[in-house]
Every structure is written in structure tokens, then in C-alpha cells.
């Protein structure tokens, strides 16, 4: 079993890096770096436990400070990707380097460095990189309007450049090449990982991908299309179902289906294989009280439609249904002052269609239709969508690459069934057997986990921040399981998830553990 100790280089190797790493090596690093099209903004040395400010960070990102997780050299840099675009990076280069490089991505519309993932990786001894995917901030359209090169960076190029620059910077800093190269990310960052594995199969040796946001255009539009199925933005019809009703239905669905896996624990283990007739939520059926029960057949049909897969203009299924029992807040909280509107609930739709699809700041999300979605998908501007129809990982497999993917069964943002669809699509496109797929690509579904993390289930497999020092082994930490697979050939058959009190990993107060 791989432990944190096995991630560190032998003492002699560490000592041989002393002249390159550490405070003295960091102080002279800027003068030593020479990377094409790259400008070093600044270099600074930090001790583990420091809290540093992040000037210039967008208020749509994760905060204006972050915690340093190891004694390391922090490098801030920018790489030009065209005459009109560049990508912003941070490198955290730990003194106790383990010979490995890791790149990370960002969620939503990108634009934010994932300091949690960067910090976790540096804590484990990786030379860790983070990127803003070519623009600053996770909402807005100004950086996309009339900027096709910036869109390419967000779609696929930033991650490729991150791999190139990250490996070279690590080599120049430590004085020798990286031995293995990894990528970690969730949601949009998961999509970016699969895109890289397809387009640039030699960039990374292994990938840890959570809830990959493939079919990205359909992900960000699903809430609108679900709501429109029952008349939104007209919220005053007899068919309209309120958020309070949907919330009660989701809770009762869990109660009804919970025991299907043989254990009553407040979670549905495999919701994609279960069905439920919404007729049972009608008034008088005895399942819901009069304040939230479905008042008529139109409301029953509304709920039935909400839990059906998305279709294209020809009526073909193109996207999974909303997950039974998942939190319906995003598509059901769709009123502003009593009228139809999403407000700030899911601004990526407006930003994406205004800035990328139509290049029109006046486009209204209230007019979104299936035709818009099909048009955007057909364009796939900047390869931002990563459709299942183009899922093909044959070259990545042939290069020896490995993928561990995880997905919460309680995910309200990216239905876990989408990961099943992508896996099956890649298998079909590659003409591969299930054993062929298992040889390089394994998925772990986590009951009770929301989007990427948190939730009522035992969700923590090392993807959260901070890391629990008692869980740094290949059974409890997916990072280390991936390293074990890539470098030792030991494929993971299970991961043990941990549920902490109040989802506070730092407390180390464990409520439950469960194998996946």
C-alpha cells in the first residue's frame, strides 16, 4: 500500500536538490528561469502554515487569501498563447520534492486558480501548478467578447500549455526532469482533463477527475430547459411546481428508495437505475402533506417531465435526467420577486451564450430554447463542450495513461449518469471491451456526495482541502491511489470515503467511513 512516506524521494535525492530548492534556491530562481513566451511576475519563498494574500484575484473566485501547505517556492507567471491571449499560472515548488508534477484546472467558467488542489498537491510533495484558464474570474463576458483566442484557452489550450510550462519550470528549478506527470480537477476541470487526454495524450501520465463536466453546454442549460418544461418563466400557471414542493418530493424520494440497496442510511446508492411514479405525490395519496402535495394532473406531469432525460430537436435522448433525490434548488429556485428569472443562480448560461456563442451582450437567457442549445453544441466554439460523441481515449491508453474518476450520486449539478454515458461512449468509440476500459479508466460512484465534495455521504477521498494526515494512503486518498496505479501497476479496486462532522476535514472528527 502506498503511503505518504513513499511519495518522498530518498534522502540522498532530497539533499542533491538542496542547492536548487529552499530559500536560497528560490531567491535566485527568477534569474534562472528561461521559458518560451513566458514572463515571471514574481517569486517568493514561504513556510508551511503561512497565510498569504492574493492581490488581483477576482471576487468571483475562492477568496483573497490562501494557506501555504509546505515549505516552498511560489512562482507567479504568465504565458502568451497568441498575440491576443495569455494564461496566468502559479507554481508551488516544495523543498521536499517527490519528482512529480501535477497540473490543476478550475470549475464553472474557469478563471480561478484552485488553491485547494494546488495546496494539497504541494503538501504531498508534487511540483503543483494552477491556472486561470486564460481569463480572470468565473463570471462575466468581457473577457470572451470578440476574443476567440481566449475562448480556445478556456476550452482546451490552457491545460496543454500548463503541462508544457509546468514540466519545464520544474526541470529548471530542481535541475532534473519530472519523473511522472499528473492532472487533478473536478467539474469543468474534469472536462478539461478528458479533453487533454484526447487531444494531448502525452501531457499527463495519470488523471484524477471528479464529476467531469462533459457535454458542458447541456450541463449549464439543463436548469432552464427543465424549468421550461412546465411553463417557466410563467410561474402562475396551474402546472407550476414550487421549490418547496420539489424539495419535499426529493426528501420523500430518498425516504422511499433508501432501502433499495439493503441499508437504510438516508441515501440512494444507485439512483440512475431506479424509477418512481410522481403520481404518488398527489394530494390524497398519503405521501406528502397538503401544503406541498401535487394539486392536479398538470403538476404531476410537470414532475414527470422534470425527471426525464433531455432531448434534441429530433427527440433523441442527449443528456441524462435530473437525479432522483438530488437537491432541486438550482432549477426550482427560479423566481425573482414573484416572476420568472434565475438571477444569480446559474449565471454561466448568460455568460456563455452572450460571450461565446452569440457574441452579443444583449442576448436574454429568458429566450433560451433547445434550438439554442443544439446550435451552440454544433459550433462547439473553442472546443469548450467535450461531447460524448467524440469521446475517444485510445491514444491516452496506448501511452500508458491512467484515469481515476469519481462522481457523487447526490450531485445536483452534473448528474452522475453523465459519467456513465461518457464511459460507455468512449468504450463504443474505441471498440473496447469492458476489461480494456478497466485497464486504464476506473470510476468510483460515491453515494450521498454532492458536486465534487460535501453531502451526507462518506465523500472525502482526499479531494477536499485540507488533507487529513491520518488518511494519507492509497485506500483513503485518491491522489495516492492514482500514483500507485501509474507507478506500481496496482489498479484500485476500492476507495474508502470518510464523512467528517459538519464536513470539516480539519476537525478530524470522523462520523462514518465507507468503501466505494
XYZ file of C-alpha atoms in Angstrom:
516
model
C 0.000 0.000 0.000
C 1.337 3.415 -0.933
C 1.866 5.808 1.984
C 2.909 9.444 2.233
C 6.451 8.279 3.005
C 6.690 6.568 -0.374
C 5.862 9.854 -2.068
C 9.081 11.440 -0.813
C 12.359 10.954 -2.619
C 15.235 9.149 -0.935
C 17.235 11.348 1.425
C 20.194 11.493 -0.927
C 17.964 12.741 -3.731
C 16.485 15.400 -1.482
C 19.924 16.573 -0.430
C 21.040 16.764 -4.052
C 18.280 19.278 -4.658
C 19.246 21.485 -1.735
C 21.150 23.940 -3.884
C 18.184 24.350 -6.237
C 15.327 24.364 -3.724
C 14.916 26.105 -0.381
C 15.135 29.828 0.417
C 18.444 30.382 -1.375
C 17.457 28.499 -4.496
C 14.123 30.281 -4.597
C 15.747 33.701 -4.265
C 17.761 33.140 -7.448
C 15.111 31.206 -9.376
C 13.710 34.114 -11.362
C 17.091 34.766 -12.954
C 17.465 31.086 -13.853
C 14.069 30.585 -15.495
C 14.020 30.749 -19.287
C 10.732 29.515 -20.760
C 9.432 30.475 -24.193
C 6.672 33.110 -24.298
C 6.644 33.252 -20.501
C 7.052 36.194 -18.150
C 7.840 35.640 -14.473
C 5.776 38.104 -12.428
C 7.403 37.339 -9.089
C 8.981 34.616 -6.982
C 8.713 34.279 -3.203
C 9.630 31.729 -0.550
C 7.130 30.634 2.104
C 6.997 28.379 5.140
C 4.248 25.842 5.767
C 1.395 27.382 7.735
C 1.720 30.904 6.357
C -1.394 32.696 5.143
C -0.711 34.812 2.075
C -2.710 37.482 0.282
C -3.766 37.011 -3.339
C -3.827 40.501 -4.869
C -5.660 40.822 -8.151
C -7.899 37.823 -7.505
C -11.432 38.232 -8.836
C -14.195 38.412 -6.250
C -15.892 35.602 -8.199
C -13.101 33.200 -7.185
C -12.385 31.343 -3.942
C -11.144 34.155 -1.714
C -8.361 36.681 -1.323
C -6.028 34.637 0.882
C -4.745 31.069 0.914
C -2.771 28.779 3.215
C 0.725 27.608 2.381
C 0.865 23.835 2.874
C 4.614 23.108 2.687
C 7.944 24.904 2.711
C 8.009 26.008 -0.900
C 8.926 28.453 -3.606
C 5.918 30.221 -5.104
C 6.250 31.358 -8.709
C 3.655 33.546 -10.432
C 3.923 33.680 -14.212
C 2.112 34.373 -17.466
C 2.496 32.572 -20.783
C 1.389 34.122 -24.069
C -0.698 31.699 -26.136
C -1.269 34.037 -29.094
C -0.915 37.697 -29.981
C -4.154 38.405 -28.102
C -4.218 35.886 -25.250
C -2.204 34.606 -22.320
C -2.630 32.217 -19.427
C -1.866 33.056 -15.802
C -0.225 30.342 -13.699
C 1.011 29.729 -10.202
C 3.641 27.151 -9.337
C 4.148 25.869 -5.805
C 7.530 24.141 -5.712
C 8.061 22.299 -2.407
C 11.508 21.858 -0.885
C 10.806 18.147 -0.368
C 10.004 17.440 -3.990
C 8.953 13.905 -4.897
C 9.953 14.161 -8.558
C 6.394 14.591 -9.783
C 4.460 17.406 -11.456
C 0.722 17.988 -11.128
C -1.481 20.382 -13.088
C -4.923 21.519 -11.963
C -7.964 23.105 -13.582
C -10.895 25.243 -12.465
C -14.661 24.847 -12.200
C -17.527 26.685 -13.879
C -16.256 29.147 -16.460
C -12.734 28.723 -15.153
C -10.876 31.941 -14.433
C -9.798 30.961 -10.909
C -6.758 29.103 -9.626
C -7.826 26.160 -7.479
C -5.604 26.863 -4.494
C -7.103 23.983 -2.522
C -5.932 21.412 -5.064
C -2.596 23.165 -5.586
C -2.031 23.201 -1.830
C -2.952 19.545 -1.419
C -0.534 18.521 -4.157
C 2.323 20.602 -2.738
C 1.629 19.125 0.703
C 2.214 15.680 -0.835
C 5.479 16.785 -2.453
C 4.308 17.468 -6.014
C 5.501 20.460 -8.005
C 1.986 21.886 -8.252
C 0.554 24.214 -10.883
C -2.702 26.155 -11.042
C -4.179 28.125 -13.927
C -6.878 30.693 -14.591
C -7.589 29.078 -17.992
C -6.768 32.334 -19.754
C -9.085 34.844 -18.065
C -9.614 36.335 -14.621
C -12.847 35.420 -12.838
C -15.595 32.811 -13.027
C -18.425 35.024 -14.268
C -18.789 37.830 -16.784
C -18.465 38.153 -20.546
C -15.966 40.942 -21.186
C -13.040 38.550 -21.447
C -14.867 36.404 -24.052
C -16.488 39.040 -26.291
C -14.570 39.229 -29.582
C -11.770 37.115 -28.069
C -11.610 33.786 -29.949
C -8.101 33.021 -28.669
C -9.170 33.470 -25.038
C -12.039 31.058 -25.667
C -9.585 28.479 -27.015
C -7.535 28.800 -23.839
C -10.608 28.117 -21.725
C -11.713 25.249 -23.937
C -8.519 23.219 -24.138
C -5.279 25.119 -24.690
C -4.534 26.441 -21.201
C -4.252 22.962 -19.765
C -1.905 21.851 -22.533
C 0.300 24.907 -22.007
C 0.193 24.236 -18.265
C 1.658 20.764 -18.865
C 4.409 22.112 -21.106
C 5.377 25.052 -18.911
C 4.943 23.125 -15.668
C 7.318 20.352 -16.670
C 9.918 22.793 -17.965
C 9.711 25.109 -14.947
C 10.070 22.134 -12.597
C 13.087 20.900 -14.542
C 14.775 24.291 -14.448
C 14.090 24.766 -10.743
C 15.073 21.330 -9.459
C 17.761 20.593 -12.018
C 16.279 17.406 -13.425
C 13.164 16.369 -15.384
C 9.946 15.323 -13.733
C 9.555 11.563 -13.408
C 5.750 11.427 -13.602
C 3.112 13.982 -14.510
C -0.423 14.127 -13.152
C -3.587 16.160 -13.503
C -6.393 16.676 -10.990
C -9.667 18.535 -11.293
C -13.417 18.422 -10.810
C -16.421 19.617 -12.842
C -15.166 21.890 -15.658
C -11.642 20.940 -14.604
C -12.653 17.314 -15.065
C -13.857 18.126 -18.567
C -10.578 19.876 -19.293
C -8.752 16.742 -18.178
C -10.664 14.460 -20.536
C -10.149 16.973 -23.338
C -6.392 16.908 -22.702
C -6.337 13.114 -22.607
C -7.990 13.122 -26.036
C -6.082 15.947 -27.725
C -2.700 15.688 -25.981
C -2.375 12.098 -24.734
C 1.292 12.507 -23.762
C 0.808 15.507 -21.470
C -0.072 13.540 -18.338
C 0.579 10.028 -17.047
C -2.420 9.951 -14.738
C -5.587 11.930 -14.079
C -7.893 12.226 -11.069
C -11.180 13.582 -12.423
C -14.253 14.400 -10.356
C -17.733 14.815 -11.864
C -16.301 15.602 -15.322
C -18.366 18.341 -16.980
C -18.550 16.796 -20.443
C -21.435 17.946 -22.652
C -20.740 21.226 -20.877
C -23.291 23.224 -22.847
C -26.074 20.870 -21.813
C -24.935 20.999 -18.184
C -25.268 24.762 -17.933
C -28.573 24.866 -19.834
C -30.336 21.909 -18.201
C -31.886 24.039 -15.444
C -33.551 26.337 -17.946
C -34.812 23.508 -20.106
C -36.185 21.601 -17.119
C -37.987 24.718 -15.897
C -39.327 25.487 -19.360
C -40.903 22.037 -19.486
C -43.502 23.261 -17.061
C -44.107 26.720 -18.437
C -41.360 28.846 -16.937
C -40.912 31.813 -16.985
C -44.717 31.936 -16.459
C -44.811 30.845 -12.817
C -48.520 31.433 -12.312
C -49.942 28.509 -14.269
C -51.697 25.520 -12.709
C -48.802 23.321 -13.863
C -46.122 25.254 -11.994
C -44.478 23.363 -9.107
C -42.802 25.448 -6.409
C -39.373 24.889 -4.957
C -40.973 23.913 -1.643
C -42.880 21.154 -3.437
C -39.788 19.902 -5.277
C -37.801 19.961 -2.047
C -40.433 17.834 -0.312
C -40.547 15.445 -3.276
C -36.760 14.998 -3.235
C -36.764 14.264 0.502
C -39.639 11.791 0.225
C -37.975 10.122 -2.775
C -34.901 9.410 -0.665
C -37.090 8.037 2.111
C -38.921 5.705 -0.292
C -35.902 4.444 -2.248
C -33.296 4.463 0.512
C -33.683 0.802 1.395
C -33.308 -0.479 -2.177
C -29.595 -1.090 -1.541
C -30.315 -3.094 1.596
C -29.200 -0.380 4.027
C -31.339 2.468 5.361
C -28.862 5.329 5.690
C -30.599 8.365 4.215
C -29.030 7.922 0.765
C -29.870 6.348 -2.581
C -26.846 4.336 -3.674
C -27.734 3.869 -7.341
C -30.428 6.361 -8.366
C -29.758 6.047 -12.098
C -31.222 2.534 -12.117
C -34.414 3.360 -10.210
C -37.764 4.843 -11.226
C -40.558 6.482 -9.268
C -44.051 7.445 -10.450
C -44.735 11.048 -9.335
C -48.433 10.208 -9.096
C -47.720 9.061 -5.539
C -47.026 12.674 -4.574
C -50.579 13.758 -5.454
C -52.767 15.192 -2.734
C -54.652 12.408 -1.020
C -52.051 9.742 -1.821
C -50.702 9.952 1.705
C -47.043 10.661 0.988
C -46.965 14.479 1.222
C -48.966 16.860 3.356
C -51.481 19.276 1.866
C -49.073 22.233 1.791
C -46.650 20.584 -0.651
C -48.544 17.761 -2.370
C -49.254 17.949 -6.118
C -52.585 19.649 -6.649
C -53.566 18.328 -10.074
C -52.577 16.154 -13.010
C -50.698 19.036 -14.609
C -48.371 19.287 -11.626
C -47.869 15.515 -11.680
C -46.868 15.775 -15.336
C -44.532 18.660 -14.510
C -42.617 16.481 -12.050
C -42.597 13.593 -14.519
C -41.073 15.874 -17.169
C -38.503 17.251 -14.731
C -37.099 13.762 -14.210
C -36.908 12.776 -17.868
C -33.711 12.933 -19.974
C -33.007 15.934 -22.185
C -33.817 15.546 -25.881
C -32.611 17.231 -29.056
C -34.813 18.728 -31.771
C -35.347 15.252 -33.207
C -36.484 13.863 -29.877
C -33.363 11.784 -29.235
C -32.036 11.481 -25.696
C -28.869 13.585 -25.459
C -28.442 14.210 -21.730
C -29.430 12.274 -18.581
C -32.374 13.159 -16.408
C -32.081 15.061 -13.150
C -31.034 12.631 -10.412
C -33.723 11.193 -8.144
C -33.357 12.619 -4.650
C -30.812 15.295 -5.577
C -31.286 18.872 -4.365
C -33.567 20.597 -6.928
C -32.676 24.100 -5.768
C -30.923 25.253 -8.922
C -33.719 24.576 -11.393
C -36.616 25.076 -8.982
C -35.471 28.351 -7.364
C -36.367 30.245 -10.476
C -38.405 33.240 -9.394
C -37.368 36.796 -8.665
C -39.958 38.908 -6.871
C -42.691 36.513 -7.925
C -41.815 36.412 -11.620
C -39.732 34.022 -13.704
C -35.980 34.520 -13.619
C -32.809 32.828 -12.463
C -30.958 35.849 -11.129
C -27.518 34.741 -9.993
C -28.442 31.072 -9.615
C -26.638 29.870 -12.717
C -25.047 32.852 -14.499
C -22.832 30.665 -16.688
C -25.696 30.311 -19.174
C -25.913 34.032 -19.827
C -22.162 34.485 -19.814
C -21.524 31.564 -22.162
C -24.182 32.402 -24.732
C -23.558 36.141 -24.652
C -19.775 35.960 -24.701
C -19.015 32.782 -26.642
C -21.957 31.587 -28.741
C -23.638 34.770 -29.977
C -21.014 37.392 -29.087
C -23.939 39.594 -28.057
C -24.116 41.224 -24.630
C -27.861 41.830 -25.048
C -28.886 38.196 -25.517
C -31.507 37.206 -22.916
C -31.480 33.893 -21.117
C -35.280 34.068 -20.901
C -35.298 33.237 -24.615
C -33.167 30.099 -24.325
C -34.529 27.164 -26.312
C -33.474 23.674 -27.351
C -32.593 25.200 -30.724
C -30.060 27.490 -28.999
C -28.514 24.530 -27.226
C -28.263 22.485 -30.418
C -26.752 25.445 -32.265
C -24.163 26.033 -29.535
C -23.317 22.331 -29.420
C -22.843 22.186 -33.178
C -20.481 25.180 -33.087
C -18.544 23.998 -30.018
C -16.630 27.280 -30.021
C -13.110 26.791 -28.703
C -13.799 23.082 -28.061
C -15.483 24.056 -24.799
C -18.144 21.326 -24.871
C -16.292 17.964 -24.907
C -19.217 15.957 -26.328
C -19.712 12.259 -25.721
C -19.888 11.678 -29.476
C -16.153 12.488 -29.646
C -15.122 10.560 -26.549
C -12.017 8.613 -27.526
C -9.123 7.843 -25.209
C -7.305 5.261 -27.301
C -4.055 7.209 -27.667
C -4.028 8.075 -23.969
C -4.434 4.387 -23.146
C -1.674 3.410 -25.584
C 0.620 5.981 -23.964
C 0.125 4.181 -20.650
C -2.152 6.828 -19.135
C -4.478 6.052 -16.228
C -7.702 7.758 -15.123
C -9.466 7.544 -11.778
C -12.827 9.277 -11.931
C -15.244 9.838 -9.053
C -18.784 11.184 -9.031
C -21.306 11.841 -6.283
C -24.664 10.110 -6.621
C -26.249 13.146 -4.922
C -24.779 15.616 -7.419
C -27.384 18.252 -8.383
C -25.135 19.985 -10.925
C -23.701 17.214 -13.102
C -25.834 14.050 -12.914
C -23.696 11.020 -12.151
C -25.335 9.190 -15.037
C -23.454 11.524 -17.393
C -20.195 9.898 -16.310
C -21.744 6.518 -17.115
C -22.739 7.808 -20.560
C -19.267 9.194 -21.277
C -17.575 5.964 -20.224
C -19.899 3.915 -22.440
C -19.436 6.378 -25.305
C -15.657 6.163 -25.097
C -15.842 2.380 -24.921
C -18.009 2.258 -28.054
C -15.885 4.767 -29.978
C -12.737 2.834 -29.096
C -14.358 -0.521 -29.883
C -13.048 -1.626 -26.499
C -14.185 -4.322 -24.107
C -15.069 -3.518 -20.518
C -11.821 -5.173 -19.434
C -9.933 -2.916 -21.871
C -11.515 0.121 -20.239
C -10.831 -1.103 -16.701
C -7.177 -1.498 -17.615
C -6.769 2.288 -17.689
C -10.016 4.016 -16.607
C -11.931 3.342 -13.394
C -14.924 5.129 -11.906
C -15.966 5.337 -8.266
C -19.525 6.498 -7.558
C -19.995 7.985 -4.100
C -23.473 7.764 -2.515
C -24.508 10.931 -0.723
C -21.836 13.180 -2.242
C -22.880 16.457 -3.817
C -20.967 18.231 -6.583
C -17.256 17.414 -6.201
C -17.433 17.300 -2.387
C -19.652 17.637 0.715
C -23.005 15.985 1.306
C -24.475 13.468 3.758
C -22.348 10.566 2.493
C -18.787 9.462 3.241
C -17.500 11.675 0.454
C -13.916 12.604 1.324
C -11.372 10.572 -0.656
C -8.592 13.136 -0.410
C -10.068 15.584 -2.916
C -11.087 18.020 -0.184
C -8.889 20.601 1.454
C -7.125 20.351 3.835
C -5.861 16.770 3.800
C -6.343 14.546 6.830
C -2.836 13.342 7.805
C -4.344 10.081 9.088
C -5.732 9.239 5.639
C -2.596 9.513 3.520
C -2.615 6.070 1.941
C -3.858 4.607 -1.319
C -7.121 3.309 0.164
C -8.255 6.620 1.631
C -6.638 9.132 -0.733
C -7.395 9.040 -4.455
C -4.249 11.045 -5.292
C -2.119 8.284 -3.832
C -4.249 5.562 -5.398
C -3.565 7.138 -8.788
C 0.182 7.302 -8.132
C 0.104 3.685 -7.007
C -1.607 2.645 -10.233
C 0.592 4.666 -12.603
C 3.909 3.850 -10.974
C 3.389 0.466 -9.341
C 0.763 -1.013 -11.659
C -1.623 -1.607 -8.746
C -5.100 -0.730 -10.013
C -7.526 0.454 -7.314
C -10.432 -1.898 -6.655
C -11.889 0.280 -3.909
C -11.552 3.637 -2.206
C -12.625 4.288 1.369
C -14.580 7.515 1.782
C -14.788 9.408 5.057
C -17.583 11.543 6.480
C -16.432 14.225 8.919
C -18.565 16.082 11.397
C -20.047 19.156 9.665
C -17.919 18.216 6.613
C -14.966 19.768 8.448
C -11.941 17.689 7.438
C -9.642 19.769 9.643
C -11.575 18.655 12.736
C -10.654 15.012 12.016
C -13.879 14.045 13.803
C -14.950 11.033 11.753
C -18.638 10.126 11.698
C -18.511 7.283 9.182
C -16.405 5.550 6.566
C -17.467 3.522 3.580
C -15.734 1.727 0.718
C -16.709 2.515 -2.884
